[in-house]
Amino acid sequence: MKNKIYLPNGTEAQEACYSEFPIEEYNTNPFIQALPPIADKKTIIKKLMTIPTFKEVERELDSSYRMHIVKRLYKLFQPLPQHVRIWNMVFSLVFQGYLARNPFDKEYIRYVNATGKQIINRTYDLSNKTDFRTTANCGLLIGYSGMGKTTTMNKILNNIPSVIVHDTYRGQHYNQTQLVHITLQTPHNSSLKALSLQFFMKVDEILGTNNFKKYVSRNLSVDAMLPLMGIVSQNIGLGLMVIDEVQHLQNRGVLQMMNYFVTMMNSFGVPVIFIGTPASYPIFQNELRIARRVTGSGEIIWNNMGNDNEFRLFLESVWKYQWNRKFTPLSEELIQIFYEETQGISDLIIKLFVNVQQMAIYSGKEEITIEIVKRTVKESFKMMKPMLDALRSGNPYKIAKYEDLRRLEETHNKKTERVEQPVKIIKKEIIKGNQMVNLLTVSNNPKQKIQRDYTDDDIRQVYIKANKLGVSPYQLLLEKGYIDEMSFGQGDDFL
């Protein structure tokens, strides 16, 4: 068992205990060997699972107590396949990022010493090429608000020691405090200086150091701060930087901020994970250097759950925690209404289940019914109604009003159809796995008409339907909700 150590400022750290890995290149680096073992899928699920305290006898308690007890459900964490993917991405980035930063590698020691002298003498130039070849990459976690991105990341990082204290490595004295990971919040104004100051303050808070006082002054520019952040990262063996709420970069400072993170990876070897809502995705699509690194290590798109087995697994894992006097079995009708009213957003599923139980207790019904679910939604989900209505409609125009709800695969994976000349489409069918798959083969034949199958949300479908019905395309587009009718009363002013 690994011993705990407390730093002078009270931070809990872990005494380094070195493991041997089946991967040869991991066994010569104390930064890597001090990390936890690489876990299999079963172990990952076990480590992430959090189950609230539950006793059936509590159902007999007075309603005033049960109104409080039901909120234990907010502690529940049911691992799903997406959580396992995120775990593997995080661990891979940390392990791989340390490969080029071996504190016992002579070339790396030489690079760190030379870089440190240049930064202190203010002669360091970020644009200069060096012999240091980084192994750091970045990960991207983009998903709906309410799917648990930050919660999941925090639970995973809780399974990696934040601070590791080294003393002796393979018989050699090795005095080193290793900060494995740090999480920063993107400033609302996209200020690089605010992010830099946050970095120094967070490191000092965790390790009890005085880097902020030592390096930061009122007139220090961001260009001067970045190398100082780099040298601090090298000195503390920083393994991973997590940047949360990156959608705040949407308005300004995007290019500068991306240059900032690329420098942290290239010059100082620190891997970065970006967490944000779908509103932040265009940032990474437009930044080739980041996109290239994300492609090499991990891009996880986390949309809401569909009405499928994953959603049912999640709902079933929650359903057994009922504190109403009468236990209500999970029926198909209840499954459908819970999906309809939450659209597969995990945070809303939990909140609806808590509020439904409280409503059942408060009303005296003491059981979950369709009527109570509808009443709860009407009274407790008022603010969410426009967003959920947009999701239910499947209308891209309505969903586009809420950037945090945009399904990324609909915009990211679609390709523009381009036809150089009329083609003949021949339909063939093959069996792939357990599913029938349609293949379309084409042959040049200018006499054949082009036939296309448009998706339900394709605006061209509306135009085709309008022609068939003999009505105005504009009127049909208006009815389908793709455009707004801009009408003004006589007393309205148009500015």
Coordinates of C-alpha atoms in Angstrom, one line a residue:
M1 CA 0.0 0.0 0.0
K2 CA 1.3 3.4 -0.9
N3 CA 2.0 5.8 1.9
K4 CA 0.4 9.2 2.2
I5 CA 2.5 12.3 2.9
Y6 CA 1.3 15.7 3.9
L7 CA 3.1 18.7 2.5
P8 CA 3.9 21.7 4.8
N9 CA 0.8 23.5 3.5
G10 CA -1.5 20.5 4.4
T11 CA -1.9 19.1 0.8
E12 CA -2.1 15.3 0.8
A13 CA 0.5 13.7 -1.4
Q14 CA 1.6 10.2 -2.2
E15 CA 5.0 8.6 -1.6
A16 CA 6.4 7.4 -4.9
C17 CA 6.2 3.6 -5.3
Y18 CA 7.5 2.4 -8.7
S19 CA 5.7 -0.3 -10.7
E20 CA 6.9 -2.4 -13.6
F21 CA 4.8 -2.2 -16.8
P22 CA 4.6 -4.7 -19.7
I23 CA 5.4 -1.7 -21.9
E24 CA 9.2 -1.5 -22.0
E25 CA 9.5 2.2 -22.6
Y26 CA 7.5 3.0 -19.4
N27 CA 10.1 1.3 -17.1
T28 CA 12.9 3.8 -17.3
N29 CA 11.0 6.9 -16.2
P30 CA 10.2 7.6 -12.5
F31 CA 7.4 10.0 -13.6
I32 CA 5.6 7.1 -15.3
Q33 CA 6.5 4.3 -12.9
A34 CA 5.0 6.2 -10.0
L35 CA 1.6 6.4 -11.7
P36 CA -1.2 3.9 -10.9
P37 CA -1.4 0.7 -12.9
I38 CA -3.2 0.7 -16.3
A39 CA -6.7 -0.6 -15.6
D40 CA -8.9 -3.0 -17.6
K41 CA -12.5 -2.2 -18.4
K42 CA -14.0 -4.1 -15.4
T43 CA -11.6 -2.2 -13.0
I44 CA -12.5 1.1 -14.5
I45 CA -16.2 0.6 -14.0
K46 CA -15.6 -0.5 -10.4
K47 CA -13.5 2.6 -9.7
L48 CA -16.0 5.0 -11.2
M49 CA -19.2 3.5 -9.8
T50 CA -20.8 5.5 -7.0
I51 CA -23.9 4.1 -5.3
P52 CA -26.0 6.1 -2.9
T53 CA -26.9 4.7 0.5
F54 CA -30.3 3.0 0.4
K55 CA -32.4 0.9 2.8
E56 CA -35.9 -0.2 2.1
V57 CA -36.9 0.5 5.7
E58 CA -36.3 4.2 5.0
R59 CA -39.5 4.2 3.0
E60 CA -41.4 4.0 6.3
L61 CA -39.9 7.2 7.6
D62 CA -41.9 10.4 7.9
S63 CA -42.3 12.3 4.6
S64 CA -40.2 15.3 6.0
Y65 CA -37.2 13.0 6.2
R66 CA -37.7 11.3 2.9
M67 CA -37.9 14.7 1.1
H68 CA -34.2 15.1 2.1
I69 CA -33.1 11.5 1.7
V70 CA -34.2 11.3 -2.0
K71 CA -31.5 13.9 -2.8
R72 CA -28.9 11.2 -2.2
L73 CA -29.5 10.3 -5.8
Y74 CA -27.4 13.3 -6.9
K75 CA -24.4 11.3 -5.7
L76 CA -25.1 8.3 -8.0
F77 CA -22.6 7.7 -10.8
Q78 CA -23.4 4.9 -13.3
P79 CA -20.5 4.2 -15.6
L80 CA -21.4 4.0 -19.3
P81 CA -19.2 3.1 -22.3
Q82 CA -18.4 6.8 -22.8
H83 CA -16.9 7.1 -19.4
V84 CA -14.5 4.2 -20.1
R85 CA -13.4 6.0 -23.3
I86 CA -12.7 9.2 -21.4
W87 CA -10.7 7.3 -18.7
N88 CA -8.5 5.6 -21.4
M89 CA -7.9 9.0 -23.1
V90 CA -6.8 10.7 -19.9
F91 CA -4.4 7.9 -18.8
S92 CA -3.0 7.6 -22.3
L93 CA -2.2 11.3 -22.5
V94 CA -0.5 11.4 -19.1
F95 CA 1.6 8.3 -19.8
Q96 CA 2.6 9.3 -23.3
G97 CA 3.3 12.9 -22.3
Y98 CA 6.0 11.8 -19.9
L99 CA 7.9 9.7 -22.4
A100 CA 10.0 12.6 -23.7
R101 CA 10.4 14.1 -20.2
N102 CA 12.5 11.5 -18.4
P103 CA 14.4 13.3 -15.6
F104 CA 17.2 10.7 -15.9
D105 CA 17.7 11.3 -19.6
K106 CA 20.8 13.3 -20.2
E107 CA 19.5 15.0 -23.4
Y108 CA 16.3 16.1 -21.6
I109 CA 18.3 17.4 -18.5
R110 CA 20.5 19.4 -20.9
Y111 CA 17.4 20.8 -22.6
V112 CA 15.8 21.8 -19.3
N113 CA 18.9 23.5 -18.0
A114 CA 19.5 25.4 -21.2
T115 CA 15.9 26.5 -21.4
G116 CA 15.9 27.6 -17.8
K117 CA 19.0 29.8 -18.3
Q118 CA 17.5 31.4 -21.4
I119 CA 14.2 32.2 -19.6
I120 CA 16.0 33.7 -16.5
N121 CA 18.3 35.8 -18.8
R122 CA 15.2 36.7 -20.9
T123 CA 16.8 35.5 -24.1
Y124 CA 14.4 32.6 -24.6
D125 CA 12.5 32.7 -27.9
L126 CA 9.5 30.5 -28.4
S127 CA 9.9 30.5 -32.2
N128 CA 13.4 29.0 -32.0
K129 CA 13.6 25.3 -32.9
T130 CA 15.2 22.9 -30.5
D131 CA 16.3 19.3 -30.4
F132 CA 13.5 18.5 -27.9
R133 CA 10.9 16.2 -29.5
T134 CA 7.7 16.3 -27.5
T135 CA 5.4 13.3 -27.0
A136 CA 2.6 15.5 -25.6
N137 CA -0.7 15.5 -27.4
C138 CA -4.1 16.9 -26.5
G139 CA -7.5 15.5 -25.9
L140 CA -10.9 16.9 -26.7
L141 CA -14.1 16.3 -24.7
I142 CA -17.1 18.1 -26.3
G143 CA -20.6 17.4 -25.1
Y144 CA -24.1 18.6 -24.1
S145 CA -24.5 20.6 -20.9
G146 CA -25.7 18.2 -18.3
M147 CA -24.1 15.0 -19.6
G148 CA -21.5 15.1 -16.8
K149 CA -18.2 16.1 -18.6
T150 CA -16.6 17.9 -15.7
T151 CA -17.9 15.4 -13.1
T152 CA -16.5 12.5 -15.1
M153 CA -13.2 14.2 -15.6
N154 CA -12.9 14.9 -11.8
K155 CA -13.8 11.3 -10.9
I156 CA -11.1 10.0 -13.3
L157 CA -8.5 12.4 -12.0
N158 CA -9.4 11.4 -8.5
N159 CA -8.0 8.0 -9.4
I160 CA -4.6 9.5 -10.3
P161 CA -2.6 11.0 -7.4
S162 CA -2.4 14.8 -7.8
V163 CA 1.0 15.1 -6.0
I164 CA 3.7 12.4 -5.9
V165 CA 6.8 12.8 -3.7
H166 CA 10.0 11.1 -4.9
D167 CA 13.0 10.4 -2.7
T168 CA 15.1 7.5 -4.2
Y169 CA 14.9 5.9 -7.6
R170 CA 16.8 2.7 -8.4
G171 CA 19.3 3.4 -5.6
Q172 CA 19.9 7.0 -6.6
H173 CA 18.9 10.1 -4.6
Y174 CA 16.0 11.8 -6.4
N175 CA 14.3 14.6 -4.5
Q176 CA 11.3 15.6 -6.7
T177 CA 7.7 16.7 -6.1
Q178 CA 5.6 15.7 -9.1
L179 CA 2.3 17.5 -9.8
V180 CA 0.5 15.0 -12.1
H181 CA -2.5 17.1 -13.1
I182 CA -4.0 20.6 -12.8
T183 CA -7.4 21.9 -13.9
L184 CA -7.9 25.5 -15.0
Q185 CA -11.1 27.3 -16.0
T186 CA -11.2 29.3 -19.2
P187 CA -11.7 33.0 -18.3
H188 CA -15.0 34.4 -19.5
N189 CA -13.2 37.2 -21.3
S190 CA -10.6 34.9 -23.0
S191 CA -7.8 36.7 -21.1
L192 CA -4.5 34.9 -21.5
K193 CA -3.1 36.9 -18.6
A194 CA -6.0 35.8 -16.3
L195 CA -5.3 32.2 -17.3
S196 CA -1.6 32.5 -16.6
L197 CA -2.2 34.1 -13.2
Q198 CA -4.7 31.3 -12.5
F199 CA -2.0 28.7 -13.3
F200 CA 0.6 30.2 -10.9
M201 CA -2.0 30.6 -8.1
K202 CA -3.3 27.1 -8.5
V203 CA 0.2 25.5 -8.4
D204 CA 1.1 27.6 -5.3
E205 CA -2.2 26.5 -3.7
I206 CA -1.5 22.8 -4.3
L207 CA 2.2 22.6 -3.6
G208 CA 2.6 25.5 -1.1
T209 CA 5.2 27.2 -3.3
N210 CA 5.6 30.9 -4.0
N211 CA 5.8 31.0 -7.8
F212 CA 3.3 33.8 -8.1
K213 CA 5.3 36.1 -5.8
K214 CA 8.6 35.0 -7.5
Y215 CA 7.7 35.3 -11.1
V216 CA 4.6 37.6 -11.5
S217 CA 4.7 41.4 -11.5
R218 CA 2.2 44.0 -12.4
N219 CA 3.8 44.9 -15.7
L220 CA 4.7 41.4 -16.8
S221 CA 3.4 40.7 -20.3
V222 CA 1.7 37.4 -21.4
D223 CA 4.6 36.7 -23.7
A224 CA 6.9 36.8 -20.7
M225 CA 4.6 34.7 -18.6
L226 CA 4.3 31.7 -20.9
P227 CA 8.0 30.8 -20.7
L228 CA 7.8 31.1 -16.9
M229 CA 4.8 28.8 -16.9
G230 CA 6.9 26.4 -19.0
I231 CA 9.8 26.4 -16.6
V232 CA 7.5 25.9 -13.6
S233 CA 5.8 23.0 -15.4
Q234 CA 9.2 21.4 -16.0
N235 CA 10.3 21.9 -12.4
I236 CA 7.2 20.2 -10.9
G237 CA 7.0 17.5 -13.6
L238 CA 3.5 18.6 -14.6
G239 CA 1.8 15.6 -16.4
L240 CA -1.5 17.1 -17.6
M241 CA -3.3 20.4 -17.9
V242 CA -7.1 20.3 -18.1
I243 CA -8.8 23.4 -19.6
D244 CA -12.5 23.5 -18.8
E245 CA -15.3 25.6 -20.3
V246 CA -13.4 26.3 -23.5
Q247 CA -16.6 27.6 -25.2
H248 CA -15.7 30.9 -23.5
L249 CA -13.1 31.3 -26.2
Q250 CA -15.8 31.6 -28.8
N251 CA -15.9 35.4 -28.9
R252 CA -12.3 36.6 -28.8
G253 CA -8.7 35.6 -28.2
V254 CA -9.1 32.2 -30.0
L255 CA -5.9 32.4 -32.1
Q256 CA -3.8 33.7 -29.2
M257 CA -5.1 31.0 -26.8
M258 CA -4.5 28.2 -29.3
N259 CA -0.9 29.4 -29.9
Y260 CA -0.5 29.4 -26.1
F261 CA -1.5 25.8 -25.7
V262 CA 0.5 24.6 -28.7
T263 CA 3.6 26.2 -27.1
M264 CA 2.9 24.4 -23.8
M265 CA 2.8 21.1 -25.7
N266 CA 5.7 21.6 -28.2
S267 CA 8.2 23.5 -26.0
F268 CA 7.5 22.2 -22.6
G269 CA 5.9 18.8 -23.3
V270 CA 2.7 19.2 -21.2
P271 CA -0.4 17.4 -22.6
V272 CA -3.7 19.4 -22.6
I273 CA -7.3 18.2 -22.4
F274 CA -10.0 20.7 -23.6
I275 CA -13.5 20.4 -22.2
G276 CA -16.4 22.3 -23.6
T277 CA -19.9 22.4 -25.1
P278 CA -20.7 22.0 -28.8
A279 CA -20.4 25.8 -29.1
S280 CA -16.6 25.4 -28.9
Y281 CA -16.2 22.8 -31.6
P282 CA -15.6 25.2 -34.5
I283 CA -12.5 26.5 -32.6
F284 CA -10.8 23.1 -33.0
Q285 CA -12.1 22.6 -36.6
N286 CA -10.5 25.8 -37.7
E287 CA -7.2 25.3 -35.8
L288 CA -5.1 22.7 -37.8
R289 CA -2.3 22.3 -35.2
I290 CA -4.8 21.4 -32.5
A291 CA -6.9 19.3 -34.7
R292 CA -3.9 17.3 -35.8
R293 CA -2.9 16.5 -32.2
V294 CA -6.5 15.7 -31.2
T295 CA -6.7 13.3 -34.1
G296 CA -3.7 11.4 -32.7
S297 CA -4.9 11.0 -29.2
G298 CA -8.6 11.5 -28.6
E299 CA -11.7 13.3 -29.7
I300 CA -14.8 12.4 -27.7
I301 CA -18.1 13.8 -28.8
W302 CA -20.7 13.3 -26.1
N303 CA -24.2 13.9 -27.3
N304 CA -27.4 13.1 -25.4
M305 CA -28.4 9.5 -25.1
G306 CA -30.7 8.0 -27.7
N307 CA -33.8 6.1 -26.7
D308 CA -31.8 2.9 -26.8
N309 CA -30.2 0.3 -24.5
E310 CA -27.7 2.8 -23.0
F311 CA -30.6 5.0 -21.9
R312 CA -32.5 2.1 -20.5
L313 CA -29.4 0.8 -18.6
F314 CA -29.0 4.3 -17.0
L315 CA -32.7 4.6 -16.1
E316 CA -32.8 1.0 -14.6
S317 CA -29.7 1.8 -12.5
V318 CA -31.5 4.8 -11.1
W319 CA -35.0 3.3 -10.7
K320 CA -34.4 1.0 -7.8
Y321 CA -33.6 3.9 -5.5
Q322 CA -37.2 4.8 -4.6
W323 CA -38.2 6.2 -1.2
N324 CA -42.0 6.4 -1.9
R325 CA -44.0 4.1 0.3
K326 CA -45.2 2.1 -2.8
F327 CA -42.5 0.8 -5.1
T328 CA -43.3 1.4 -8.8
P329 CA -41.9 -1.1 -11.3
L330 CA -40.3 0.5 -14.4
S331 CA -42.8 0.1 -17.2
E332 CA -42.4 0.7 -21.0
E333 CA -44.7 3.7 -20.6
L334 CA -42.6 5.2 -17.9
I335 CA -39.4 4.6 -19.9
Q336 CA -40.9 6.5 -22.9
I337 CA -42.1 9.5 -20.9
F338 CA -38.8 9.8 -19.1
Y339 CA -37.0 9.9 -22.4
E340 CA -39.5 12.3 -23.9
E341 CA -39.2 14.7 -21.0
T342 CA -35.3 14.5 -20.6
Q343 CA -34.2 13.7 -24.1
G344 CA -31.5 11.4 -22.7
I345 CA -29.6 14.1 -20.8
S346 CA -28.3 12.3 -17.7
D347 CA -28.4 15.3 -15.3
L348 CA -32.1 15.9 -16.2
I349 CA -32.9 12.2 -15.8
I350 CA -31.6 12.3 -12.2
K351 CA -33.3 15.6 -11.4
L352 CA -36.7 14.5 -12.9
F353 CA -36.5 11.2 -10.9
V354 CA -35.8 13.2 -7.6
N355 CA -38.5 15.7 -8.3
V356 CA -41.1 13.1 -9.2
Q357 CA -40.5 11.2 -5.9
Q358 CA -40.7 14.5 -4.0
M359 CA -44.0 15.3 -5.8
A360 CA -45.4 11.8 -5.0
I361 CA -44.4 12.2 -1.3
Y362 CA -45.8 15.8 -1.1
S363 CA -49.1 14.9 -2.8
G364 CA -49.6 11.8 -0.6
K365 CA -49.8 9.5 -3.7
E366 CA -46.6 7.7 -2.5
E367 CA -46.1 6.1 -5.9
I368 CA -44.7 7.2 -9.4
T369 CA -47.4 7.6 -12.0
I370 CA -47.5 9.1 -15.5
E371 CA -49.7 11.9 -14.2
I372 CA -47.2 12.8 -11.5
V373 CA -44.4 12.8 -14.0
K374 CA -46.3 15.2 -16.3
R375 CA -47.2 17.4 -13.3
T376 CA -43.6 17.5 -12.2
V377 CA -42.4 18.4 -15.6
K378 CA -45.0 21.2 -15.8
E379 CA -44.0 22.7 -12.5
S380 CA -40.2 22.0 -12.2
F381 CA -38.9 22.0 -15.8
K382 CA -40.4 25.3 -17.0
M383 CA -37.0 26.9 -17.8
M384 CA -35.9 23.8 -19.7
K385 CA -39.0 23.5 -21.9
P386 CA -37.9 25.6 -24.9
M387 CA -34.6 23.7 -25.1
L388 CA -36.2 20.3 -24.7
D389 CA -38.9 21.2 -27.3
A390 CA -36.2 22.1 -29.7
L391 CA -34.5 18.7 -29.2
R392 CA -37.8 16.9 -29.5
S393 CA -38.6 18.6 -32.8
G394 CA -35.4 17.4 -34.4
N395 CA -35.5 20.7 -36.3
P396 CA -32.0 22.0 -36.9
Y397 CA -33.3 25.6 -37.1
K398 CA -34.8 25.4 -33.7
I399 CA -31.8 23.5 -32.1
A400 CA -29.4 26.1 -33.6
K401 CA -30.8 28.7 -31.1
Y402 CA -29.1 26.7 -28.4
E403 CA -25.4 26.1 -29.3
D404 CA -24.9 23.8 -26.3
L405 CA -27.5 21.4 -27.7
R406 CA -26.2 21.0 -31.2
R407 CA -25.5 17.4 -32.2
L408 CA -22.1 17.4 -33.6
E409 CA -22.2 14.4 -35.9
E410 CA -24.9 16.0 -37.9
T411 CA -22.7 18.9 -38.9
H412 CA -19.2 17.4 -38.6
N413 CA -19.7 14.1 -40.5
K414 CA -22.0 15.3 -43.3
K415 CA -20.3 15.7 -46.7
T416 CA -21.6 18.0 -49.4
E417 CA -23.0 16.1 -52.3
R418 CA -21.5 16.9 -55.6
V419 CA -22.6 15.3 -58.9
E420 CA -20.6 16.1 -62.0
Q421 CA -23.0 14.5 -64.4
P422 CA -26.2 12.4 -64.3
V423 CA -25.7 8.9 -63.0
K424 CA -27.6 5.7 -62.9
I425 CA -28.1 4.4 -59.3
I426 CA -28.2 0.6 -58.9
K427 CA -29.3 -0.7 -55.5
K428 CA -27.7 -3.8 -54.1
E429 CA -28.0 -5.4 -50.8
I430 CA -25.4 -7.3 -48.7
I431 CA -25.4 -8.7 -45.2
K432 CA -22.9 -7.1 -42.8
G433 CA -23.0 -8.5 -39.3
N434 CA -26.7 -8.8 -38.5
Q435 CA -27.8 -5.9 -40.5
M436 CA -28.9 -5.5 -44.1
V437 CA -26.7 -2.8 -45.8
N438 CA -27.6 -1.0 -49.0
L439 CA -24.9 -0.4 -51.5
L440 CA -25.2 2.2 -54.3
T441 CA -23.2 1.7 -57.4
V442 CA -23.1 4.3 -60.1
S443 CA -22.7 4.2 -63.9
N444 CA -22.5 7.1 -66.3
N445 CA -25.8 7.4 -68.3
P446 CA -26.9 11.0 -69.2
K447 CA -30.4 9.7 -70.0
Q448 CA -31.1 8.6 -66.4
K449 CA -32.6 11.0 -63.9
I450 CA -30.8 11.6 -60.6
Q451 CA -32.5 10.0 -57.6
R452 CA -31.7 11.0 -54.1
D453 CA -33.0 10.0 -50.7
Y454 CA -33.0 13.0 -48.5
T455 CA -33.1 12.8 -44.7
D456 CA -36.2 14.0 -42.8
D457 CA -34.5 17.2 -41.6
D458 CA -33.2 18.1 -45.1
I459 CA -34.7 21.4 -46.2
R460 CA -34.9 20.1 -49.8
Q461 CA -37.5 17.7 -48.6
V462 CA -39.8 20.6 -47.9
Y463 CA -39.3 22.1 -51.3
I464 CA -40.1 18.7 -53.0
K465 CA -43.2 18.3 -50.8
A466 CA -44.4 21.8 -51.7
N467 CA -44.2 21.1 -55.4
K468 CA -46.2 17.9 -54.9
L469 CA -48.9 19.6 -52.9
G470 CA -49.0 22.6 -55.2
V471 CA -48.4 25.1 -52.3
S472 CA -45.8 27.8 -51.8
P473 CA -42.5 26.6 -50.5
Y474 CA -42.3 29.6 -48.2
Q475 CA -45.6 28.7 -46.6
L476 CA -44.5 25.1 -45.9
L477 CA -41.1 26.3 -44.6
L478 CA -43.0 28.6 -42.2
E479 CA -45.3 25.8 -41.0
K480 CA -42.3 23.5 -40.4
G481 CA -40.6 26.1 -38.3
Y482 CA -37.5 26.7 -40.5
I483 CA -38.2 30.4 -40.7
D484 CA -39.9 33.0 -38.5
E485 CA -42.8 35.1 -39.6
M486 CA -41.8 38.7 -39.0
S487 CA -45.1 40.5 -38.5
F488 CA -45.6 43.8 -36.7
G489 CA -48.7 45.6 -35.4
Q490 CA -49.7 49.1 -36.4
G491 CA -48.2 50.5 -33.3
D492 CA -44.8 48.7 -33.7
D493 CA -41.7 50.5 -34.8
F494 CA -39.2 48.8 -37.0
L495 CA -35.6 49.9 -36.2

